[in-house]
Short mmCIF file of C-alpha atoms in Angstrom, two decimals:
data_model
loop_
_atom_site.label_atom_id
_atom_site.label_comp_id
_atom_site.label_asym_id
_atom_site.label_seq_id
_atom_site.Cartn_x
_atom_site.Cartn_y
_atom_site.Cartn_z
CA UNK A 1 -26.98 87.41 -87.72
CA UNK A 2 -23.47 88.36 -88.73
CA UNK A 3 -23.50 86.48 -92.03
CA UNK A 4 -23.07 89.51 -94.28
CA UNK A 5 -20.03 88.84 -96.45
CA UNK A 6 -19.48 85.33 -95.07
CA UNK A 7 -18.88 82.43 -97.45
CA UNK A 8 -21.24 79.48 -97.08
CA UNK A 9 -20.98 76.06 -98.73
CA UNK A 10 -24.10 73.88 -98.88
CA UNK A 11 -23.66 70.38 -100.27
CA UNK A 12 -26.72 68.99 -102.01
CA UNK A 13 -28.10 72.45 -102.66
CA UNK A 14 -30.53 71.76 -105.50
CA UNK A 15 -32.97 69.49 -103.64
CA UNK A 16 -36.00 70.62 -101.66
CA UNK A 17 -34.21 71.36 -98.38
CA UNK A 18 -30.98 72.36 -100.10
CA UNK A 19 -32.69 75.03 -102.19
CA UNK A 20 -34.18 76.64 -99.11
CA UNK A 21 -30.81 76.54 -97.34
CA UNK A 22 -29.20 78.38 -100.24
CA UNK A 23 -31.97 80.98 -100.26
CA UNK A 24 -31.99 81.42 -96.47
CA UNK A 25 -28.24 82.01 -96.18
CA UNK A 26 -28.32 84.27 -99.22
CA UNK A 27 -31.09 86.35 -97.64
CA UNK A 28 -28.70 87.08 -94.75
CA UNK A 29 -26.12 88.58 -97.11
CA UNK A 30 -23.81 85.57 -97.39
CA UNK A 31 -22.12 84.40 -100.57
CA UNK A 32 -23.43 80.88 -101.06
CA UNK A 33 -21.82 78.11 -103.06
CA UNK A 34 -23.66 74.83 -103.38
CA UNK A 35 -23.04 71.45 -104.92
CA UNK A 36 -25.52 69.52 -107.00
CA UNK A 37 -25.52 66.31 -109.00
CA UNK A 38 -28.01 66.32 -111.89
CA UNK A 39 -30.50 69.18 -111.80
CA UNK A 40 -28.85 71.77 -114.04
CA UNK A 41 -32.06 73.79 -114.48
CA UNK A 42 -32.58 74.29 -110.74
CA UNK A 43 -28.89 75.06 -110.23
CA UNK A 44 -28.96 77.75 -112.90
CA UNK A 45 -32.15 79.30 -111.50
CA UNK A 46 -30.64 79.52 -108.03
CA UNK A 47 -27.57 81.19 -109.47
CA UNK A 48 -29.69 83.69 -111.40
CA UNK A 49 -31.84 84.46 -108.38
CA UNK A 50 -28.68 85.05 -106.35
CA UNK A 51 -27.58 88.02 -108.47
CA UNK A 52 -23.94 86.99 -108.54
CA UNK A 53 -23.77 85.94 -104.88
CA UNK A 54 -24.68 82.28 -105.50
CA UNK A 55 -22.45 79.73 -107.24
CA UNK A 56 -23.45 76.24 -108.39
CA UNK A 57 -20.83 73.48 -108.57
CA UNK A 58 -21.57 70.06 -110.03
CA UNK A 59 -20.30 67.28 -107.78
CA UNK A 60 -20.84 63.54 -107.39
CA UNK A 61 -20.55 62.09 -103.91
CA UNK A 62 -18.44 59.24 -105.29
CA UNK A 63 -16.07 61.59 -107.12
CA UNK A 64 -12.42 60.98 -106.26
CA UNK A 65 -10.99 64.08 -104.54
CA UNK A 66 -14.27 65.86 -105.24
CA UNK A 67 -14.31 67.75 -101.95
CA UNK A 68 -10.84 69.20 -102.58
CA UNK A 69 -11.87 70.30 -106.09
CA UNK A 70 -15.03 71.98 -104.81
CA UNK A 71 -13.17 73.76 -101.99
CA UNK A 72 -10.61 75.13 -104.45
CA UNK A 73 -13.38 76.49 -106.68
CA UNK A 74 -15.24 78.08 -103.76
CA UNK A 75 -12.07 79.66 -102.36
CA UNK A 76 -11.14 81.12 -105.75
CA UNK A 77 -14.65 82.54 -106.10
CA UNK A 78 -15.35 83.89 -102.62
CA UNK A 79 -12.48 83.14 -100.25
CA UNK A 80 -12.27 80.60 -97.42
CA UNK A 81 -15.45 78.84 -96.34
CA UNK A 82 -16.92 80.22 -93.11
CA UNK A 83 -19.98 77.96 -92.89
CA UNK A 84 -20.31 74.38 -94.13
CA UNK A 85 -23.66 72.58 -94.29
CA UNK A 86 -23.27 68.91 -95.22
CA UNK A 87 -26.71 68.29 -96.68
CA UNK A 88 -25.94 66.02 -99.66
CA UNK A 89 -27.48 62.57 -99.55
CA UNK A 90 -26.70 59.38 -101.41
CA UNK A 91 -29.99 57.63 -102.04
CA UNK A 92 -30.56 54.63 -104.33
CA UNK A 93 -33.69 54.42 -106.45
CA UNK A 94 -35.28 52.14 -103.86
CA UNK A 95 -34.30 53.54 -100.44
CA UNK A 96 -35.58 50.50 -98.57
CA UNK A 97 -32.61 48.15 -98.85
CA UNK A 98 -33.20 44.58 -97.75
CA UNK A 99 -30.99 43.65 -94.81
CA UNK A 100 -31.44 39.93 -95.50
CA UNK A 101 -30.48 40.21 -99.17
CA UNK A 102 -27.13 42.00 -99.19
CA UNK A 103 -26.20 40.70 -102.63
CA UNK A 104 -29.11 42.62 -104.18
CA UNK A 105 -28.57 45.83 -102.20
CA UNK A 106 -26.04 48.63 -102.79
CA UNK A 107 -25.54 48.77 -99.02
CA UNK A 108 -21.81 49.49 -99.17
CA UNK A 109 -22.50 52.51 -101.36
CA UNK A 110 -25.19 53.70 -98.94
CA UNK A 111 -22.72 53.55 -96.05
CA UNK A 112 -19.69 54.89 -97.85
CA UNK A 113 -21.14 57.79 -99.80
CA UNK A 114 -23.25 59.11 -96.94
CA UNK A 115 -20.19 59.29 -94.67
CA UNK A 116 -16.97 59.86 -96.59
CA UNK A 117 -17.88 63.08 -98.47
CA UNK A 118 -19.16 64.70 -95.27
CA UNK A 119 -15.93 63.81 -93.50
CA UNK A 120 -13.83 65.10 -96.40
CA UNK A 121 -15.70 68.40 -96.65
CA UNK A 122 -15.56 68.86 -92.88
CA UNK A 123 -11.82 68.20 -92.74
CA UNK A 124 -11.02 70.51 -95.63
CA UNK A 125 -13.15 73.40 -94.37
CA UNK A 126 -11.86 73.01 -90.80
CA UNK A 127 -8.33 73.62 -92.07
CA UNK A 128 -9.52 76.91 -93.55
CA UNK A 129 -11.50 77.85 -90.44
CA UNK A 130 -8.50 77.29 -88.19
CA UNK A 131 -6.61 79.88 -90.20
CA UNK A 132 -9.39 82.47 -89.95
CA UNK A 133 -10.34 81.59 -86.36
CA UNK A 134 -14.07 81.39 -87.06
CA UNK A 135 -16.43 78.83 -88.54
CA UNK A 136 -19.60 76.78 -88.31
CA UNK A 137 -19.95 73.16 -89.48
CA UNK A 138 -23.41 71.56 -89.63
CA UNK A 139 -24.17 67.95 -90.48
CA UNK A 140 -27.71 67.21 -91.66
CA UNK A 141 -28.99 63.90 -90.26
CA UNK A 142 -32.26 62.05 -89.87
CA UNK A 143 -34.61 61.14 -87.03
CA UNK A 144 -34.48 57.58 -88.38
CA UNK A 145 -31.23 57.28 -86.41
CA UNK A 146 -33.28 57.31 -83.20
CA UNK A 147 -36.65 56.07 -84.42
CA UNK A 148 -35.62 53.32 -86.81
CA UNK A 149 -37.68 51.98 -89.69
CA UNK A 150 -37.63 48.62 -91.45
CA UNK A 151 -35.62 48.82 -94.66
CA UNK A 152 -33.53 51.79 -93.54
CA UNK A 153 -30.86 49.92 -91.58
CA UNK A 154 -27.94 51.12 -93.70
CA UNK A 155 -29.17 54.67 -94.05
CA UNK A 156 -29.59 54.85 -90.28
CA UNK A 157 -26.12 53.40 -89.74
CA UNK A 158 -24.55 55.94 -92.10
CA UNK A 159 -26.25 58.89 -90.44
CA UNK A 160 -25.39 57.54 -86.98
CA UNK A 161 -21.73 57.66 -87.93
CA UNK A 162 -22.01 61.41 -88.54
CA UNK A 163 -23.25 61.92 -84.98
CA UNK A 164 -20.17 60.26 -83.50
CA UNK A 165 -17.89 62.08 -85.92
CA UNK A 166 -19.42 65.45 -85.08
CA UNK A 167 -19.10 65.00 -81.33
CA UNK A 168 -15.34 64.54 -81.50
CA UNK A 169 -14.99 67.11 -84.29
CA UNK A 170 -16.48 69.70 -81.94
CA UNK A 171 -13.58 69.13 -79.52
CA UNK A 172 -10.96 69.40 -82.27
CA UNK A 173 -12.56 72.50 -83.74
CA UNK A 174 -13.43 74.27 -80.49
CA UNK A 175 -9.82 74.34 -79.32
CA UNK A 176 -8.84 76.11 -82.54
CA UNK A 177 -10.96 79.25 -82.35
CA UNK A 178 -14.63 80.23 -82.53
CA UNK A 179 -15.53 77.11 -84.51
CA UNK A 180 -18.76 75.29 -83.65
CA UNK A 181 -19.96 71.93 -84.97
CA UNK A 182 -23.49 70.56 -84.69
CA UNK A 183 -25.86 67.99 -86.15
CA UNK A 184 -29.35 68.97 -87.29
CA UNK A 185 -31.67 65.98 -87.10
CA UNK A 186 -34.59 66.23 -89.49
CA UNK A 187 -37.78 64.25 -89.44
CA UNK A 188 -39.98 63.79 -92.47
CA UNK A 189 -40.03 67.25 -94.03
CA UNK A 190 -42.53 68.72 -96.46
CA UNK A 191 -40.78 69.43 -99.75
CA UNK A 192 -41.89 69.41 -103.37
CA UNK A 193 -39.69 66.37 -103.96
CA UNK A 194 -41.10 64.37 -101.05
CA UNK A 195 -44.75 65.12 -101.67
CA UNK A 196 -44.75 63.44 -105.10
CA UNK A 197 -43.13 60.23 -103.86
CA UNK A 198 -45.50 57.21 -103.80
CA UNK A 199 -44.49 56.35 -100.23
CA UNK A 200 -45.13 59.83 -98.86
CA UNK A 201 -48.83 59.63 -97.75
CA UNK A 202 -48.41 56.42 -95.76
CA UNK A 203 -45.11 57.48 -94.17
CA UNK A 204 -46.52 60.94 -93.36
CA UNK A 205 -49.44 59.42 -91.46
CA UNK A 206 -47.14 57.01 -89.62
CA UNK A 207 -44.70 59.81 -88.74
CA UNK A 208 -47.34 62.27 -87.54
CA UNK A 209 -48.95 59.67 -85.28
CA UNK A 210 -45.99 60.19 -82.95
CA UNK A 211 -45.78 63.98 -83.30
CA UNK A 212 -47.00 66.40 -80.62
CA UNK A 213 -47.47 69.01 -83.37
CA UNK A 214 -49.42 66.80 -85.73
CA UNK A 215 -47.90 68.56 -88.73
CA UNK A 216 -44.72 68.40 -90.76
CA UNK A 217 -42.06 71.06 -90.82
CA UNK A 218 -41.42 72.46 -94.28
CA UNK A 219 -38.04 73.12 -95.86
CA UNK A 220 -38.17 76.89 -95.27
CA UNK A 221 -38.84 76.44 -91.54
CA UNK A 222 -35.99 73.98 -91.17
CA UNK A 223 -33.62 76.25 -93.07
CA UNK A 224 -34.25 79.19 -90.76
CA UNK A 225 -33.07 77.13 -87.80
CA UNK A 226 -29.97 75.96 -89.68
CA UNK A 227 -29.10 79.57 -90.49
CA UNK A 228 -29.19 80.44 -86.78
CA UNK A 229 -26.83 77.57 -85.98
CA UNK A 230 -24.54 78.64 -88.80
CA UNK A 231 -24.38 82.28 -87.77
CA UNK A 232 -22.77 84.48 -85.13
CA UNK A 233 -26.09 84.28 -83.26
CA UNK A 234 -24.93 80.83 -82.18
CA UNK A 235 -22.09 81.59 -79.80
CA UNK A 236 -21.81 78.50 -77.58
CA UNK A 237 -23.83 75.57 -78.95
CA UNK A 238 -21.47 72.89 -80.27
CA UNK A 239 -21.22 69.12 -80.30
CA UNK A 240 -25.01 68.90 -80.10
CA UNK A 241 -27.85 67.16 -81.91
CA UNK A 242 -30.67 69.61 -82.63
CA UNK A 243 -33.92 67.83 -83.49
CA UNK A 244 -36.21 69.50 -86.01
CA UNK A 245 -38.56 66.56 -86.33
CA UNK A 246 -41.98 67.85 -85.30
CA UNK A 247 -41.32 66.66 -81.75
CA UNK A 248 -41.22 62.98 -82.70
CA UNK A 249 -37.86 62.48 -80.95
CA UNK A 250 -37.33 63.83 -77.44
CA UNK A 251 -33.78 64.35 -76.16
#
């Protein structure tokens, strides 16, 4: 797919989907850097499995100038970033924030930290891509933007902002070289992390009731599609929303 020797940055690379993204890009011969917040053990294992071609970088979404620091580290390690996947997610302990009780909800954090880091990473990597004349930027979003769900008003609003940002970013990037920008919209996805959550069985049944497939995508399946979008195999698709949500959202 033309990723041999390319440099890929995956934010939020130690979670269920993030891990598979790191592995999938690495399997194509790319050098993969990824950010993570807490899970040192998983980060170290991914580095070890990568045989020197995977680099873990601790990063908090609310870190001042964190994107610039990460980009400097990646560039020193492997050169300019060719592919960016904004996968990191700010999620409070209770994801269902109450819209009628703003005082008790970290809603500003939900909005801010699900938007600003993605914008900062996109801006910084686009500057590098303009110099090299090639790049792929992928924002990871959620089908909740279109479907909606009680308690997820602020999460949906934050992810919606990335869709508008990406559409205009595609115009800015596309006039600067072979630089393509897309949003991957995920539905409920089968991961080790999700399957142990207490809300998972009920939400799974609710989600699959509207799915033509009647089954969830898993993280490895999703990652394969992201790799295609982030590779030279994707030559013209940009400014688009690609739904990998078991058919629950039709566009």
